[in-house]
Coordinates of C-alpha atoms and ligand atoms in Angstrom, one line a residue:
M386 CA 112.5 32.5 120.7
L387 CA 110.3 31.2 123.5
N388 CA 109.4 34.8 124.3
R389 CA 108.4 35.4 120.7
I390 CA 106.2 32.4 120.5
I391 CA 104.5 33.4 123.7
A392 CA 104.1 36.9 122.4
T393 CA 102.1 35.7 119.4
I394 CA 99.7 33.9 121.7
L395 CA 99.3 37.0 123.9
P396 CA 95.7 37.7 122.7
V397 CA 94.4 34.7 124.5
F398 CA 95.9 35.7 127.8
P399 CA 93.4 37.0 130.4
K400 CA 92.6 40.7 129.7
K401 CA 93.2 41.8 133.3
L402 CA 96.7 40.3 133.2
I403 CA 97.5 42.1 129.9
W404 CA 96.3 45.3 131.5
L405 CA 98.9 45.0 134.3
F406 CA 101.6 45.2 131.7
S407 CA 99.9 47.5 129.3
K408 CA 99.2 50.4 131.6
R409 CA 102.8 51.6 131.2
Y410 CA 102.0 52.3 127.5
I411 CA 98.6 53.9 127.9
A412 CA 97.6 57.1 129.8
G413 CA 94.3 55.5 131.0
E414 CA 90.8 54.8 129.8
S415 CA 89.5 58.3 130.1
L416 CA 90.1 61.7 128.5
D417 CA 90.9 63.1 132.0
D418 CA 93.7 60.5 132.3
A419 CA 95.1 61.7 129.0
L420 CA 94.9 65.4 129.9
R421 CA 96.7 64.7 133.2
V422 CA 99.6 62.9 131.6
S423 CA 99.8 65.5 128.8
R424 CA 99.9 68.4 131.3
D425 CA 102.8 66.7 133.1
F426 CA 104.7 66.4 129.9
N427 CA 104.0 70.0 128.9
L428 CA 105.3 71.1 132.3
Q429 CA 108.6 69.3 131.4
G430 CA 108.8 71.2 128.1
I431 CA 107.6 68.2 126.1
E432 CA 104.7 68.3 123.6
V433 CA 102.3 65.5 123.1
T434 CA 100.1 63.9 120.4
L435 CA 96.8 62.5 121.7
D436 CA 95.5 59.3 120.2
V437 CA 92.1 57.8 120.9
L438 CA 92.6 54.0 120.9
G439 CA 90.7 51.9 118.4
E440 CA 91.1 50.6 114.8
F441 CA 89.7 48.4 112.1
Q442 CA 86.2 49.4 112.8
T443 CA 83.2 48.1 110.8
N444 CA 80.3 49.2 112.9
K445 CA 78.9 52.5 111.8
E446 CA 77.5 53.4 115.2
K447 CA 80.9 52.8 116.8
I448 CA 82.5 55.0 114.1
E449 CA 80.2 57.9 115.1
Y450 CA 81.2 57.3 118.7
Y451 CA 84.9 57.6 117.8
K452 CA 84.2 60.8 115.9
T453 CA 82.4 62.3 118.8
T454 CA 85.2 61.2 121.1
Y455 CA 87.9 62.8 118.9
L456 CA 85.9 66.1 118.7
E457 CA 85.5 66.1 122.5
T458 CA 89.3 65.4 122.9
I459 CA 90.1 68.3 120.6
N460 CA 87.8 70.7 122.4
E461 CA 88.7 69.7 125.9
S462 CA 92.5 69.6 125.4
I463 CA 92.5 73.0 123.7
K464 CA 90.3 74.4 126.4
A465 CA 92.7 73.0 129.0
G466 CA 95.6 74.8 127.2
I467 CA 97.5 71.5 126.4
R468 CA 100.2 71.8 123.8
T469 CA 99.2 68.9 121.6
T470 CA 98.5 67.6 118.2
F471 CA 96.3 64.6 117.5
S472 CA 97.0 61.2 115.8
L473 CA 94.3 59.0 114.3
K474 CA 94.0 55.7 112.5
P475 CA 91.7 55.9 109.5
T476 CA 90.5 52.3 109.9
M477 CA 88.8 53.5 113.1
F478 CA 86.6 55.5 110.8
G479 CA 85.9 52.6 108.5
L480 CA 88.5 53.1 105.8
L481 CA 88.3 49.5 104.7
I482 CA 84.5 49.3 104.5
D483 CA 83.4 52.7 103.2
K484 CA 86.3 55.0 102.1
D485 CA 84.1 58.0 101.3
L486 CA 82.4 57.9 104.7
C487 CA 85.8 57.6 106.3
F488 CA 87.3 60.6 104.3
S489 CA 84.2 62.7 105.2
H490 CA 84.5 62.0 108.9
I491 CA 88.2 62.8 109.0
H492 CA 87.7 65.9 106.9
D493 CA 85.2 67.2 109.5
I494 CA 87.7 66.5 112.3
V495 CA 90.6 68.2 110.5
S496 CA 88.4 71.2 109.7
I497 CA 87.7 71.7 113.5
V498 CA 91.4 71.2 114.3
S499 CA 92.4 73.8 111.7
K500 CA 90.2 76.4 113.4
N501 CA 92.2 75.8 116.5
G502 CA 95.6 76.0 114.8
S503 CA 96.6 72.4 115.7
M504 CA 97.0 69.4 113.4
I505 CA 95.9 65.8 112.8
R506 CA 98.6 63.2 112.0
I507 CA 97.3 60.3 110.0
D508 CA 98.9 57.2 111.5
M509 CA 100.1 54.6 109.0
E510 CA 98.5 51.2 109.3
D511 CA 99.3 47.9 107.6
S512 CA 100.0 47.7 103.9
T513 CA 96.4 47.1 102.9
C514 CA 95.9 50.8 103.9
T515 CA 99.1 52.5 102.6
S516 CA 97.9 53.8 99.3
L517 CA 94.4 54.7 100.7
E518 CA 96.0 56.6 103.6
L519 CA 98.4 58.5 101.3
D520 CA 95.4 59.5 99.1
L521 CA 93.5 60.7 102.2
F522 CA 96.5 62.7 103.3
K523 CA 96.9 64.3 99.8
S524 CA 93.3 65.3 99.5
L525 CA 93.3 66.8 103.0
H526 CA 96.6 68.5 102.4
K527 CA 95.1 70.5 99.4
E528 CA 92.6 72.1 101.7
F529 CA 94.5 72.2 105.1
P530 CA 98.2 72.2 104.2
E531 CA 99.2 73.3 107.7
N532 CA 96.9 71.1 109.7
V533 CA 97.5 67.6 108.5
G534 CA 100.6 65.3 108.6
I535 CA 101.3 61.7 107.6
V536 CA 103.4 58.8 108.6
L537 CA 105.8 56.8 106.5
Q538 CA 107.4 53.5 107.4
A539 CA 111.1 52.9 106.7
Y540 CA 110.5 49.1 106.4
L541 CA 108.4 49.5 103.3
K542 CA 110.3 49.3 100.0
R543 CA 108.1 51.9 98.4
T544 CA 108.8 54.7 101.0
L545 CA 111.5 56.6 99.2
D546 CA 109.3 56.8 96.1
D547 CA 106.4 58.0 98.3
L548 CA 108.6 60.7 99.6
K549 CA 109.7 61.7 96.1
D550 CA 106.0 61.9 95.1
M551 CA 105.2 64.0 98.1
K552 CA 108.0 66.4 97.4
R553 CA 105.8 67.7 94.5
I554 CA 103.3 69.1 97.1
S555 CA 105.8 70.3 99.6
N556 CA 107.2 73.9 99.5
D557 CA 109.4 76.1 101.6
S558 CA 106.5 78.2 103.1
I559 CA 104.4 75.1 104.0
P560 CA 106.6 72.0 104.1
V561 CA 104.9 68.5 104.1
N562 CA 105.0 67.2 107.7
V563 CA 106.1 63.5 107.8
R564 CA 106.6 61.3 110.8
L565 CA 109.2 58.7 109.9
C566 CA 109.1 55.4 111.8
K567 CA 110.4 51.9 111.3
G568 CA 106.9 50.4 110.9
I569 CA 105.2 48.0 113.3
Y570 CA 103.0 45.6 111.3
I571 CA 104.0 42.2 110.0
E572 CA 104.5 42.6 106.2
P573 CA 105.6 40.1 103.5
E574 CA 109.2 40.1 102.4
S575 CA 108.1 41.1 98.8
I576 CA 107.2 44.6 100.0
A577 CA 109.2 45.1 103.2
Y578 CA 112.7 45.0 104.5
K579 CA 113.0 42.5 107.3
K580 CA 116.4 42.8 108.9
R581 CA 117.0 45.4 111.5
S582 CA 120.2 46.6 109.8
E583 CA 118.4 47.0 106.4
I584 CA 115.5 48.8 108.0
N585 CA 117.9 51.2 109.8
E586 CA 119.8 51.8 106.6
H587 CA 116.6 52.8 104.8
F588 CA 115.4 54.9 107.7
I589 CA 118.6 57.0 107.4
E590 CA 118.2 57.2 103.6
D591 CA 114.6 58.4 103.9
L592 CA 115.4 60.8 106.6
E593 CA 118.3 62.2 104.6
Y594 CA 116.0 62.7 101.7
M595 CA 113.5 64.5 103.9
L596 CA 116.1 66.9 105.4
A597 CA 117.8 67.6 102.2
N598 CA 114.4 68.5 100.6
R599 CA 113.1 70.6 103.4
F600 CA 110.3 68.4 104.7
Y601 CA 109.2 68.9 108.3
A602 CA 110.7 65.8 109.9
A603 CA 109.1 64.1 112.9
I604 CA 111.7 61.4 113.8
A605 CA 109.9 58.6 115.6
T606 CA 112.2 56.1 117.1
H607 CA 113.7 54.8 120.4
D608 CA 116.7 53.4 118.6
H609 CA 119.8 55.3 119.8
L610 CA 121.7 54.4 116.6
L611 CA 119.0 56.2 114.6
I612 CA 118.9 59.1 117.0
D613 CA 122.7 59.6 116.7
A614 CA 122.4 59.3 112.9
S615 CA 119.6 61.9 113.0
Y616 CA 121.8 64.4 115.0
H617 CA 124.5 64.0 112.3
L618 CA 122.1 64.6 109.4
I619 CA 120.4 67.6 111.2
D620 CA 123.9 69.2 111.4
K621 CA 124.9 68.2 107.9
Y622 CA 121.9 69.9 106.4
R623 CA 121.8 72.8 109.0
V624 CA 118.2 72.0 109.8
S625 CA 116.7 74.6 112.1
N626 CA 114.9 73.5 115.3
D627 CA 111.5 74.6 113.9
M628 CA 111.8 72.0 111.0
V629 CA 112.4 68.9 113.0
E630 CA 111.2 67.1 116.1
F631 CA 111.8 63.8 117.8
Q632 CA 108.8 61.6 118.8
M633 CA 108.6 58.7 121.2
L634 CA 105.8 56.5 122.7
Y635 CA 104.4 57.0 126.1
G636 CA 106.1 54.5 128.5
V637 CA 109.1 53.7 126.3
T638 CA 112.8 54.6 127.0
P639 CA 112.4 57.7 129.2
E640 CA 116.1 58.1 129.7
L641 CA 116.7 58.4 126.0
R642 CA 113.8 60.8 125.8
Y643 CA 115.4 63.1 128.3
S644 CA 118.8 62.9 126.6
V645 CA 117.2 64.3 123.5
V646 CA 115.3 67.0 125.4
K647 CA 118.6 68.1 127.1
K648 CA 120.0 68.8 123.7
D649 CA 117.1 71.3 123.2
Y650 CA 115.4 69.4 120.4
R651 CA 111.6 69.5 120.3
M652 CA 110.2 66.2 121.7
R653 CA 106.7 65.0 121.3
I654 CA 105.2 62.0 123.2
Y655 CA 102.5 59.8 121.6
V656 CA 99.9 59.5 124.3
P657 CA 97.3 56.8 123.6
F658 CA 94.2 56.5 125.8
G659 CA 90.7 55.0 125.7
K660 CA 88.8 51.9 126.4
D661 CA 90.0 50.0 123.3
W662 CA 93.5 49.5 124.5
F663 CA 93.8 45.7 123.9
N664 CA 95.1 45.6 120.3
Y665 CA 97.5 48.5 120.8
S666 CA 98.9 46.9 123.9
T667 CA 99.5 43.5 122.5
R668 CA 101.4 45.0 119.6
R669 CA 103.6 46.9 122.0
L670 CA 104.1 43.8 124.1
K671 CA 105.1 41.8 121.0
E672 CA 107.6 44.5 120.2
N673 CA 109.2 44.0 123.6
P674 CA 109.1 40.2 124.2
K675 CA 111.3 40.6 127.3
M676 CA 108.2 41.7 129.1
V677 CA 106.5 38.5 128.2
S678 CA 108.7 36.6 130.6
D679 CA 107.4 39.0 133.3
I680 CA 103.9 38.1 132.3
I681 CA 104.6 34.4 132.6
K682 CA 106.2 35.0 136.1
A683 CA 103.2 36.9 137.1
L684 CA 101.0 34.0 136.0
F685 CA 102.9 31.2 137.8
V686 CA 105.1 32.7 140.5
R687 CA 103.3 33.9 143.6
K688 CA 105.3 36.5 145.5
Ligands
FAD1409 C1 105.7 58.5 118.1 C2 105.6 57.2 117.3 C3 104.6 57.0 116.4 C4 104.5 55.8 115.7 N1 103.6 55.7 114.7 C5 103.5 54.6 114.0 C6 102.6 54.4 112.9 O1 101.9 55.3 112.5 N2 102.7 53.3 112.1 C7 103.6 52.3 112.4 O2 103.6 51.3 111.7 N3 104.4 52.4 113.5 C8 104.4 53.5 114.2 N4 105.3 53.6 115.3 C9 106.0 52.3 115.7 C10 107.3 52.2 115.0 O3 107.1 51.9 113.7 C11 108.2 51.1 115.7 O4 107.5 49.9 115.6 C12 108.6 51.4 117.1 O5 108.8 52.7 117.3 C13 109.8 50.6 117.5 O6 110.9 50.9 116.7 P1 112.2 51.8 117.2 O7 112.5 52.7 116.1 O8 111.9 52.4 118.5 O9 113.3 50.7 117.1 P2 113.5 49.3 117.9 O10 114.8 48.8 117.3 O11 112.3 48.5 117.8 O12 113.7 49.7 119.4 C14 114.9 50.4 119.9 C15 114.9 50.2 121.4 O13 113.8 50.9 121.9 C16 113.2 50.2 123.0 N5 111.8 49.8 122.7 C17 111.2 49.9 121.5 N6 109.9 49.5 121.6 C18 109.7 49.2 122.9 C19 108.6 48.8 123.7 N7 107.4 48.6 123.1 N8 108.7 48.7 125.0 C20 109.9 48.9 125.6 N9 111.0 49.3 125.0 C21 110.9 49.4 123.6 C22 114.1 49.0 123.2 O14 115.1 49.3 124.1 C23 114.7 48.8 121.8 O15 116.0 48.1 121.9 C24 105.5 54.8 116.0 C25 106.5 55.0 116.9 C26 106.6 56.2 117.5 C27 107.8 56.4 118.5

């Protein structure tokens, strides 16, 4: 409880201190850092998805800067031969201030990625963005069905209906590519399941729907119960290895990651990098309040 309270006041902690604990979740501030980390994963047979940190942007100049950074990331990683996809948050491109401008920027980025045979995954943000991000995905999917993927959150009560809706645009030759995760934002009880057991139950229900209906399933979790349940469903529906992958975050549960890799499943690590690491880090630290005690110790206990 104390850890949770402290976690909510994390944003007022000194930035340098937060960085000490955040660096485990972030490849670094520069593209070179991200490429180095990605190359190491690739050498271990693990793929990556690169994410430029930043979100909820309202400044048009900054939005242009992010677009340039994404295009540079795509060009340089492909030039370096990194096996990667790219994840992006539409609010970084002004989704909540100018939807058309945001769609147009992301369209340009997906268009470049499609020429290189890779893909952009649209991360799912809080529930003010859900419908907008699904609309964005569907409009891009019409033009670039193989180069764009979406994320759905098992904690949202609407998710199974969203999957059923998406089934209409999925087909055997080009299945819709969905990353399924629990969801990280704080949402009201009216629209989201709150208990861990309920979220897990719906995660399994959503995943079963995806596998039974031949979606490409990117299973994003570090929860060993869900990973075991996924193995069971993959066997039940005889899903081939090219229709499923597991995804985990950089810096989280490396042993579990290797146990999945040893079973010969495709594993992809989400590798965030960039100067705007603060919001991402505080969300990760809130998820893992045990680390907050370490922060307090670092503040008050001199070694
Ligand atoms: C690849 C990937 C992409 C994601 N994309 C999105 C997205 O687009 N939108 C969105 O809302 N959410 C996203 N998430 C976050 C996700 O929704 C969950 O908040 C997060 O993954 C924690 O849930 P869990 O399934 O790992 O289960 P949990 O029950 O939270 O965790 C299971 C175990 O994993 C370990 N663990 C989990 N998190 C941490 C941590 N931060 N530090 C240390 N140990 C930890 C702990 O041992 C914990 O007991 C993504 C997650 C992954 C893995």
